[in-house]
CSV table of C-alpha atoms in Angstrom, one decimal:
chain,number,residue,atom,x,y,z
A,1,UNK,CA,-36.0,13.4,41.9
A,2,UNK,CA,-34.8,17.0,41.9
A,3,UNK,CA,-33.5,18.9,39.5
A,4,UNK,CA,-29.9,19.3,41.3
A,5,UNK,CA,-30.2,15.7,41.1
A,6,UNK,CA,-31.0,15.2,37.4
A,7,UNK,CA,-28.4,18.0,36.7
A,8,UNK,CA,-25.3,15.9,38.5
A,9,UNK,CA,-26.9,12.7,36.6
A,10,UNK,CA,-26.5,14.4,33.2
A,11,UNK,CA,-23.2,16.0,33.9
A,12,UNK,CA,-21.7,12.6,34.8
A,13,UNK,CA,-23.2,10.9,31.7
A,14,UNK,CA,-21.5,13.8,29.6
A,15,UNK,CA,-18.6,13.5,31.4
A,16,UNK,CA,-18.3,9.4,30.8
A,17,UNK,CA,-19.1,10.2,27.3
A,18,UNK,CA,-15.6,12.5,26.9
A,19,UNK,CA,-13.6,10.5,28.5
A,20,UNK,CA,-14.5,7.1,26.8
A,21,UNK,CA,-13.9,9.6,23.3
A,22,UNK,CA,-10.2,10.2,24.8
A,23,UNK,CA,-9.3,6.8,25.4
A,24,UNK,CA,-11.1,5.0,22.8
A,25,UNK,CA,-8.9,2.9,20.1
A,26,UNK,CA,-7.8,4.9,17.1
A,27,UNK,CA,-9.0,3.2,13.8
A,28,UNK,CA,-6.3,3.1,11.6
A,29,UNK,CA,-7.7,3.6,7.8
A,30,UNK,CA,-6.8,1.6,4.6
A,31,UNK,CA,-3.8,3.7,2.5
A,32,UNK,CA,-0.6,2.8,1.4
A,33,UNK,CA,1.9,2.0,3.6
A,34,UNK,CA,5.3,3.7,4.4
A,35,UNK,CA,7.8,2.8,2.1
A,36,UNK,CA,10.2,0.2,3.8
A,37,UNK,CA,12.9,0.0,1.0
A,38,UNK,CA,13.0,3.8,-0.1
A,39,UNK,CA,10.9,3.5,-2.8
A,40,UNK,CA,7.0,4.5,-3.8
A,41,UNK,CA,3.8,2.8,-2.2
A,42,UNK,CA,0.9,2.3,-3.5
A,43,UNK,CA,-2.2,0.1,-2.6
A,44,UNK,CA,-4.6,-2.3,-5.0
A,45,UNK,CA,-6.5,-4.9,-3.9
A,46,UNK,CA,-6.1,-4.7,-0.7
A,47,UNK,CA,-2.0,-5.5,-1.1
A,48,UNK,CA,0.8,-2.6,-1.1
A,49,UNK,CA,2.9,-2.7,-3.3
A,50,UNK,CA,6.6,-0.6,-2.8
A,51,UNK,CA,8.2,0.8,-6.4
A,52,UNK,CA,12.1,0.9,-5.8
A,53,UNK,CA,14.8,1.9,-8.5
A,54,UNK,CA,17.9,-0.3,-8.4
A,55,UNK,CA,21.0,0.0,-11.1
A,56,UNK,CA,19.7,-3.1,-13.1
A,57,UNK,CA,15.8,-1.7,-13.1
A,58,UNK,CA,13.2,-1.9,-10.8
A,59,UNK,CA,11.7,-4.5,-8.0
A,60,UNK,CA,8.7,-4.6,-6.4
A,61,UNK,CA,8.0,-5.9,-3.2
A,62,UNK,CA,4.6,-6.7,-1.9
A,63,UNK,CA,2.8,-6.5,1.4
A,64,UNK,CA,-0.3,-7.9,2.4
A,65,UNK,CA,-1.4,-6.1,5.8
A,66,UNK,CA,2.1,-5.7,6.9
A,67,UNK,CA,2.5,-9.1,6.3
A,68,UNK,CA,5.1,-10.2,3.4
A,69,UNK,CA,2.7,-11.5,0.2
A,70,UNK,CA,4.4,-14.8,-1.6
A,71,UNK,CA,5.8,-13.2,-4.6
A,72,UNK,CA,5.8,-16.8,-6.1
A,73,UNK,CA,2.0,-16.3,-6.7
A,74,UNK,CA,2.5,-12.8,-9.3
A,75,UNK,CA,3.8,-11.9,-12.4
A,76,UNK,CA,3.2,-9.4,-14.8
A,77,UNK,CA,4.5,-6.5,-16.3
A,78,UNK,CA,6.4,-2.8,-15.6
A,79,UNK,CA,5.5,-0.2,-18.1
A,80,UNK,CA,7.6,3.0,-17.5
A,81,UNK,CA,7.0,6.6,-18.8
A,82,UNK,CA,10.2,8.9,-18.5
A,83,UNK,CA,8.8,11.7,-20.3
A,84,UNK,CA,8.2,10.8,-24.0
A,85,UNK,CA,10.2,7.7,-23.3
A,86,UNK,CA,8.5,4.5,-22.9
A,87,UNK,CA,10.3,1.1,-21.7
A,88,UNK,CA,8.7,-2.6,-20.5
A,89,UNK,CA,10.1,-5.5,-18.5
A,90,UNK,CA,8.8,-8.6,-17.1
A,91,UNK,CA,8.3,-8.8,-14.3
A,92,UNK,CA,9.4,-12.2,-12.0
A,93,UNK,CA,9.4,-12.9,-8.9
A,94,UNK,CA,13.0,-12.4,-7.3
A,95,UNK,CA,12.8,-13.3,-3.7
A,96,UNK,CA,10.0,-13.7,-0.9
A,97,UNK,CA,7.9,-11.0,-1.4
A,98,UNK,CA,9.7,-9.2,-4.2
A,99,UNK,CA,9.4,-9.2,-8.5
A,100,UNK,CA,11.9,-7.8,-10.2
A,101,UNK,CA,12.2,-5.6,-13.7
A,102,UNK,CA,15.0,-5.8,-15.3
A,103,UNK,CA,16.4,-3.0,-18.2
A,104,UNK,CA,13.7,-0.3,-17.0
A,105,UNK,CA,15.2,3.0,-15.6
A,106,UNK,CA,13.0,4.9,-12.9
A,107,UNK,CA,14.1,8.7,-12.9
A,108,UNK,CA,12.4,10.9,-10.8
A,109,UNK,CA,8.9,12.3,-12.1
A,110,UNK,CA,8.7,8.9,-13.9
A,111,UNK,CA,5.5,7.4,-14.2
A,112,UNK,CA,5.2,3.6,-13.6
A,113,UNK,CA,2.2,1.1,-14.2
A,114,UNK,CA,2.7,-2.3,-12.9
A,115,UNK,CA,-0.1,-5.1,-14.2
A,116,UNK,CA,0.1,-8.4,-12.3
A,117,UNK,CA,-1.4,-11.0,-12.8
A,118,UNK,CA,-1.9,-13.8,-10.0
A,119,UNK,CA,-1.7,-17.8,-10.1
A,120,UNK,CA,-5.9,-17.5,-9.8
A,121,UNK,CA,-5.6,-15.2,-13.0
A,122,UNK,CA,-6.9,-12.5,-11.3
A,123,UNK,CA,-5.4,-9.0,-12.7
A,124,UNK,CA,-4.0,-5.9,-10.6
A,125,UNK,CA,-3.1,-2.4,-11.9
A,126,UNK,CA,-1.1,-0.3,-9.5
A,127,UNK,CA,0.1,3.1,-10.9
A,128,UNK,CA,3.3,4.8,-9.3
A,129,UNK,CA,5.0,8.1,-9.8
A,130,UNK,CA,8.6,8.6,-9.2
A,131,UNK,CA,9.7,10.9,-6.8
């Protein structure tokens, strides 16, 4: 073989080598979701969960891989920080994938913690701030 040989064999390789980069499937990492009701979103075990204010207190809707998680199967508590003011609600499932808090107010800066707990008794802590 000689070298003007080698040298087109090596520039092809290279070249199949940056063009399967270019056109190879992005991989899409774990992280919170966008928000689909206009609230905050955050992600625990493996599940996002969406923060939303409404006038009677807050809901939560869950997602499990952009699938809709049965709320049926959570319940728990909202704890709510607005500033030096502290409030809890229950929180009960309101709908398919939604809980609901009711007498909590969410003002912006607010600091949320929401713990779950699920029908296996298994317990999830999800933390939102208010924006």
């Amino acid at each position: 073989m000689t070298i003007k040989t080698k040298l087109s064999q090596l520039t092809g390789g290279a070249l199949m080598l940056a063009a399967s980069t270019l056109f190879a499937p992005t991989a899409m990492a774990h992280g919170a979701a966008a928000p689909m009701h206009g609230g905050v979103v955050q992600t625990a075990a493996d599940l996002s969960f969406e923060l939303v204010a409404t006038a009677e207190g807050a809901e939560i809707y869950i997602q499990d891989h952009g699938k809709d998680a049965d709320a049926s199967r959570f319940d728990g508590k909202l704890t709510v920080l607005n500033g030096a003011e502290k409030s809890e609600a229950s929180l009960k499932p309101a709908g398919a994938n939604k809980l609901e808090a009711k007498g909590v107010t969410l003002s912006k800066g607010a600091k949320a913690v929401a713990v779950l707990t699920t029908n296996s008794k298994k317990s999830i802590t999800v933390r939102f701030t208010v924006k």
